[in-house]
């Protein structure tokens, strides 16, 4: 029997640090739609699929899925949106009227929405994407759809090459080997890795960013302190940079829209969350 009676839950592990409950609370206030939302930590010896099926068989109306379950979640829904199919991962589920489960991925559209909001991205931009894991894969289709061109660098070149092969039929994307590159000029550099040491970014960036003061830098990670990637960028001459708090709010807004047909006011909520930042 499922151990929570909340109809909307975020599933992941770890989950204690999540800002999603507060974001949905602010959406509820903004839209006057009462949405009871909480987090649920799936332990390593629990069965992810069993828990999700149990949730939707009981009180569950909608779910967000976060690390490390987004890829597994792809295999659960009865129906997938096109963007979920392309990214092969799921971050939102909805129970439909006929009890079927719909799976969607709002990470990519959330990222693009935030980059546009910040005025960090325009059609035909050249983007350097650092990282070739699940987070990178989730945002690539939306960036290519603008359209933009993407170079991917990654510690493990083969993983970047895999993403090139996965997406080359939908846009201009190539894996690059950092060590063989001269300095390049990018409009936008996005960090989609999970590493957290400042010095690691020298390996990626010192050799390839030509004009740091004219380049936009975006970290899909976020925290109240400056992220290691943005710290590195700032110390190396960057002027335009942002963490991914706006992406978090935007992907949640698209989830809220999927559940309620109303898109909440994203800017206002980002402003509220930014007030907690220690470096702005
Ligand atoms: P996620 O779903 O968060 O993207 P992931 O699939 O494990 O997680 O991908 C993590 C990304 O961070 C990868 O691009 C990984 O590089 P590798 O493909 O070479 O593993 C990158 N990463 C993690 N730790 C790193 C480190 N210490 N130095 C460089 N890259 C790192």
Coordinates of C-alpha atoms and ligand atoms in Angstrom, one line a residue:
X1 CA 0.0 0.0 0.0
X2 CA 1.3 3.4 -0.9
X3 CA 2.6 5.4 2.1
X4 CA 1.5 8.9 1.2
X5 CA -1.9 10.4 0.3
X6 CA -0.5 13.4 -1.6
X7 CA -1.8 13.5 -5.2
X8 CA 1.2 15.1 -6.7
X9 CA 4.7 13.9 -5.8
X10 CA 8.3 14.3 -6.9
X11 CA 10.2 11.0 -6.9
X12 CA 14.0 10.8 -6.7
X13 CA 17.0 10.1 -4.5
X14 CA 18.3 12.3 -3.0
X15 CA 15.3 14.5 -2.7
X16 CA 15.6 16.5 0.6
X17 CA 17.3 19.5 -1.1
X18 CA 14.4 19.9 -3.7
X19 CA 12.9 23.4 -4.2
X20 CA 10.0 21.9 -6.2
X21 CA 7.5 21.9 -3.3
X22 CA 8.0 25.6 -2.7
X23 CA 7.8 26.3 -6.4
X24 CA 4.4 24.5 -6.8
X25 CA 3.2 26.3 -3.6
X26 CA 4.0 29.6 -5.3
X27 CA 2.3 28.4 -8.6
X28 CA -0.8 27.5 -6.5
X29 CA -0.9 31.0 -5.0
X30 CA -0.4 32.6 -8.4
X31 CA -3.1 30.7 -10.2
X32 CA -5.5 30.0 -7.4
X33 CA -5.3 26.3 -8.2
X34 CA -4.8 24.3 -5.1
X35 CA -2.2 21.6 -5.8
X36 CA -1.0 19.3 -2.9
X37 CA 2.6 18.5 -3.8
X38 CA 5.4 16.7 -1.8
X39 CA 8.6 14.7 -2.3
X40 CA 9.1 11.0 -2.1
X41 CA 12.5 9.4 -1.7
X42 CA 12.9 6.1 -3.5
X43 CA 15.5 4.0 -1.6
X44 CA 18.0 2.0 -3.5
X45 CA 16.4 -1.3 -2.6
X46 CA 12.9 -0.1 -3.6
X47 CA 11.4 -1.0 -7.0
X48 CA 10.9 2.3 -8.9
X49 CA 8.3 1.0 -11.2
X50 CA 6.3 -0.7 -8.5
X51 CA 6.2 2.5 -6.4
X52 CA 5.0 4.6 -9.3
X53 CA 2.4 2.1 -10.4
X54 CA 1.2 1.8 -6.8
X55 CA 1.0 5.6 -6.6
X56 CA -1.1 6.0 -9.7
X57 CA -3.4 3.1 -8.6
X58 CA -4.1 5.0 -5.4
X59 CA -4.3 8.7 -5.0
X60 CA -1.7 9.7 -7.7
X61 CA -2.7 12.4 -10.2
X62 CA 0.7 13.6 -11.3
X63 CA 4.3 13.0 -10.7
X64 CA 7.7 14.6 -11.3
X65 CA 10.7 12.3 -11.7
X66 CA 14.2 13.4 -11.0
X67 CA 17.7 11.9 -10.7
X68 CA 18.4 9.0 -11.0
X69 CA 15.1 7.7 -12.4
X70 CA 14.4 9.8 -15.5
X71 CA 15.6 7.1 -17.9
X72 CA 13.8 4.3 -16.1
X73 CA 10.6 6.3 -16.1
X74 CA 10.6 6.3 -19.9
X75 CA 9.4 2.7 -19.9
X76 CA 6.4 3.3 -17.6
X77 CA 3.8 5.5 -19.4
X78 CA 1.1 4.2 -21.7
X79 CA 1.5 7.3 -23.9
X80 CA 4.6 9.4 -24.5
X81 CA 4.7 13.0 -25.9
X82 CA 6.9 13.5 -28.9
X83 CA 9.6 15.4 -26.9
X84 CA 9.7 12.6 -24.3
X85 CA 10.2 10.1 -27.2
X86 CA 13.1 12.1 -28.6
X87 CA 14.9 12.7 -25.3
X88 CA 14.2 9.1 -24.2
X89 CA 13.7 10.3 -20.6
X90 CA 10.7 11.4 -18.5
X91 CA 10.4 14.1 -15.8
X92 CA 6.6 14.4 -15.6
X93 CA 3.7 11.9 -15.5
X94 CA 0.0 12.6 -15.6
X95 CA -2.9 10.2 -14.9
X96 CA -5.5 10.7 -17.8
X97 CA -9.3 10.4 -17.5
X98 CA -9.2 6.8 -18.8
X99 CA -6.5 6.0 -16.1
X100 CA -3.8 5.8 -18.7
X101 CA -0.5 7.4 -17.8
X102 CA 1.0 10.1 -20.0
X103 CA 4.8 10.7 -19.9
X104 CA 6.4 14.0 -20.9
X105 CA 9.8 15.7 -20.7
X106 CA 9.7 19.4 -19.9
X107 CA 13.4 19.8 -19.1
X108 CA 14.3 20.9 -22.7
X109 CA 11.5 23.3 -23.1
X110 CA 12.1 24.6 -19.6
X111 CA 15.8 25.2 -20.4
X112 CA 14.9 27.0 -23.7
X113 CA 12.2 29.1 -22.0
X114 CA 14.7 30.3 -19.4
X115 CA 17.5 31.0 -22.0
X116 CA 15.0 33.1 -24.0
X117 CA 13.8 34.8 -20.8
X118 CA 17.4 35.8 -20.0
X119 CA 18.0 36.8 -23.6
X120 CA 20.9 34.3 -23.7
X121 CA 19.9 32.5 -26.9
X122 CA 18.9 33.4 -30.4
X123 CA 18.2 31.5 -33.7
X124 CA 21.3 30.2 -35.4
X125 CA 23.5 30.6 -32.3
X126 CA 26.6 28.5 -31.8
X127 CA 26.4 26.6 -28.5
X128 CA 29.1 24.7 -26.6
X129 CA 27.5 22.0 -24.4
X130 CA 29.7 20.6 -21.7
X131 CA 28.7 17.1 -20.7
X132 CA 27.1 14.1 -22.4
X133 CA 24.9 12.5 -19.7
X134 CA 21.2 12.4 -19.2
X135 CA 20.9 16.1 -18.4
X136 CA 22.6 17.0 -21.7
X137 CA 20.5 14.6 -23.7
X138 CA 17.3 16.1 -22.2
X139 CA 18.0 19.7 -23.4
X140 CA 19.6 19.0 -26.8
X141 CA 16.3 18.5 -28.9
X142 CA 14.9 21.9 -27.7
X143 CA 18.1 23.7 -28.5
X144 CA 18.4 22.2 -31.9
X145 CA 14.7 23.1 -32.6
X146 CA 15.4 26.8 -32.4
X147 CA 17.5 26.1 -34.5
X148 CA 21.0 26.4 -33.1
X149 CA 24.2 24.4 -33.7
X150 CA 25.8 22.5 -30.9
X151 CA 29.3 21.3 -30.2
X152 CA 29.5 18.8 -27.3
X153 CA 32.6 18.3 -25.2
X154 CA 32.8 15.7 -22.6
X155 CA 35.5 14.0 -20.4
X156 CA 34.6 10.7 -22.2
X157 CA 34.6 11.6 -25.9
X158 CA 32.7 8.4 -26.9
X159 CA 29.7 9.5 -24.9
X160 CA 29.6 12.9 -26.7
X161 CA 29.9 11.0 -30.0
X162 CA 26.9 8.8 -29.0
X163 CA 24.8 12.0 -28.5
X164 CA 26.0 13.3 -31.9
X165 CA 24.8 10.1 -33.5
X166 CA 21.5 10.1 -31.6
X167 CA 20.6 13.7 -32.6
X168 CA 22.4 14.4 -35.9
X169 CA 19.2 13.7 -37.9
X170 CA 17.3 16.5 -36.2
X171 CA 19.9 19.2 -36.3
X172 CA 23.4 20.5 -36.5
X173 CA 25.4 18.8 -33.7
X174 CA 28.9 17.4 -33.4
X175 CA 31.1 15.9 -30.7
X176 CA 34.5 17.7 -30.3
X177 CA 37.7 16.5 -28.8
X178 CA 38.9 19.4 -26.6
X179 CA 42.6 18.5 -26.8
X180 CA 42.6 19.0 -30.6
X181 CA 40.9 22.3 -30.7
X182 CA 42.1 25.9 -31.1
X183 CA 40.1 28.7 -29.4
X184 CA 36.6 29.0 -30.7
X185 CA 33.9 31.7 -30.6
X186 CA 30.6 30.6 -29.1
X187 CA 27.5 32.6 -28.3
X188 CA 26.5 30.4 -25.4
X189 CA 28.2 27.8 -23.2
X190 CA 26.1 25.5 -21.2
X191 CA 27.3 23.3 -18.4
X192 CA 25.4 20.0 -18.1
X193 CA 27.9 18.0 -16.2
X194 CA 27.6 16.9 -12.6
X195 CA 31.2 17.6 -11.5
X196 CA 31.8 20.2 -8.8
X197 CA 35.5 21.2 -8.8
X198 CA 36.5 24.5 -10.3
X199 CA 39.8 23.4 -11.7
X200 CA 38.1 20.8 -13.9
X201 CA 36.7 23.5 -16.1
X202 CA 40.1 24.6 -17.2
X203 CA 40.4 21.4 -19.1
X204 CA 37.3 22.3 -21.1
X205 CA 37.2 26.0 -21.3
X206 CA 40.7 27.6 -21.2
X207 CA 41.5 26.2 -24.6
X208 CA 38.3 26.9 -26.4
X209 CA 36.5 30.1 -25.3
X210 CA 37.7 33.0 -27.4
X211 CA 35.8 36.0 -26.0
X212 CA 34.5 35.3 -22.4
X213 CA 33.2 38.8 -21.9
X214 CA 31.0 38.5 -25.0
X215 CA 29.8 34.9 -24.3
X216 CA 26.7 33.8 -22.3
X217 CA 27.3 31.1 -19.7
X218 CA 24.6 29.0 -18.3
X219 CA 24.8 26.3 -15.7
X220 CA 21.9 24.0 -15.5
X221 CA 22.8 23.3 -11.9
X222 CA 21.7 25.9 -9.2
X223 CA 22.4 26.6 -5.6
X224 CA 22.2 29.6 -3.3
X225 CA 26.0 30.1 -3.6
X226 CA 27.6 30.6 -7.0
X227 CA 28.1 27.2 -8.7
X228 CA 31.7 26.0 -9.4
X229 CA 31.2 26.4 -13.1
X230 CA 29.9 30.0 -12.9
X231 CA 32.7 30.8 -10.4
X232 CA 35.2 29.6 -12.9
X233 CA 33.5 31.7 -15.7
X234 CA 33.4 34.8 -13.6
X235 CA 37.1 34.5 -12.7
X236 CA 38.0 34.1 -16.3
X237 CA 36.3 37.2 -17.6
X238 CA 32.6 36.3 -18.0
X239 CA 30.1 39.0 -17.6
X240 CA 26.8 37.3 -18.6
X241 CA 26.1 34.2 -16.6
X242 CA 23.3 32.5 -14.9
X243 CA 22.6 29.3 -13.0
X244 CA 19.6 27.0 -13.8
X245 CA 17.1 28.1 -11.2
X246 CA 15.0 29.6 -14.0
X247 CA 15.1 26.3 -15.8
X248 CA 13.9 24.5 -12.7
X249 CA 11.0 26.9 -12.4
X250 CA 10.2 26.8 -16.1
X251 CA 10.2 23.0 -16.4
X252 CA 7.9 22.9 -13.3
X253 CA 5.7 25.5 -15.0
X254 CA 5.3 23.2 -18.1
X255 CA 4.5 20.3 -15.7
X256 CA 1.9 22.5 -14.0
X257 CA 0.5 23.3 -17.4
X258 CA 0.2 19.7 -18.3
X259 CA -1.7 18.9 -15.1
X260 CA -3.9 22.1 -15.0
X261 CA -3.9 23.7 -18.4
X262 CA -2.6 27.0 -16.9
X263 CA 0.9 28.3 -17.3
X264 CA 2.0 30.1 -14.1
X265 CA 3.9 33.4 -14.0
X266 CA 7.5 32.1 -14.1
X267 CA 9.4 35.4 -13.8
X268 CA 7.8 36.4 -10.5
X269 CA 8.6 33.0 -8.9
X270 CA 12.2 33.1 -10.2
X271 CA 12.6 36.6 -8.6
X272 CA 11.4 35.2 -5.3
X273 CA 13.8 32.3 -5.4
X274 CA 16.7 34.6 -6.5
X275 CA 16.3 36.6 -3.3
X276 CA 17.9 33.7 -1.4
X277 CA 21.1 33.9 -3.6
X278 CA 24.2 34.9 -1.8
X279 CA 26.1 36.2 -4.9
X280 CA 23.7 38.3 -7.0
Ligands
LIG1 P1 23.3 13.4 -15.5 O1 22.0 12.6 -15.6 O2 23.2 14.4 -14.3 O3 23.7 14.1 -16.7 P2 25.3 11.4 -15.9 O4 24.6 10.8 -17.0 O5 26.1 10.6 -14.9 O6 24.4 12.4 -15.0 O7 26.4 12.5 -16.6 C1 27.3 13.2 -15.8 C2 28.1 14.1 -16.7 O8 29.1 14.8 -15.9 C3 28.9 13.4 -17.8 O9 29.1 14.2 -18.9 C4 30.2 13.1 -17.1 O10 31.3 12.9 -17.9 P3 31.6 11.4 -18.4 O11 30.7 11.1 -19.5 O12 33.0 11.4 -18.9 O13 31.5 10.5 -17.2 C5 30.4 14.4 -16.4 N1 31.3 14.3 -15.2 C6 31.0 13.9 -14.0 N2 32.1 14.0 -13.2 C7 33.1 14.5 -13.9 C8 34.5 14.9 -13.6 N3 35.0 14.7 -12.4 N4 35.2 15.4 -14.6 C9 34.6 15.6 -15.9 N5 33.4 15.3 -16.2 C10 32.6 14.8 -15.2

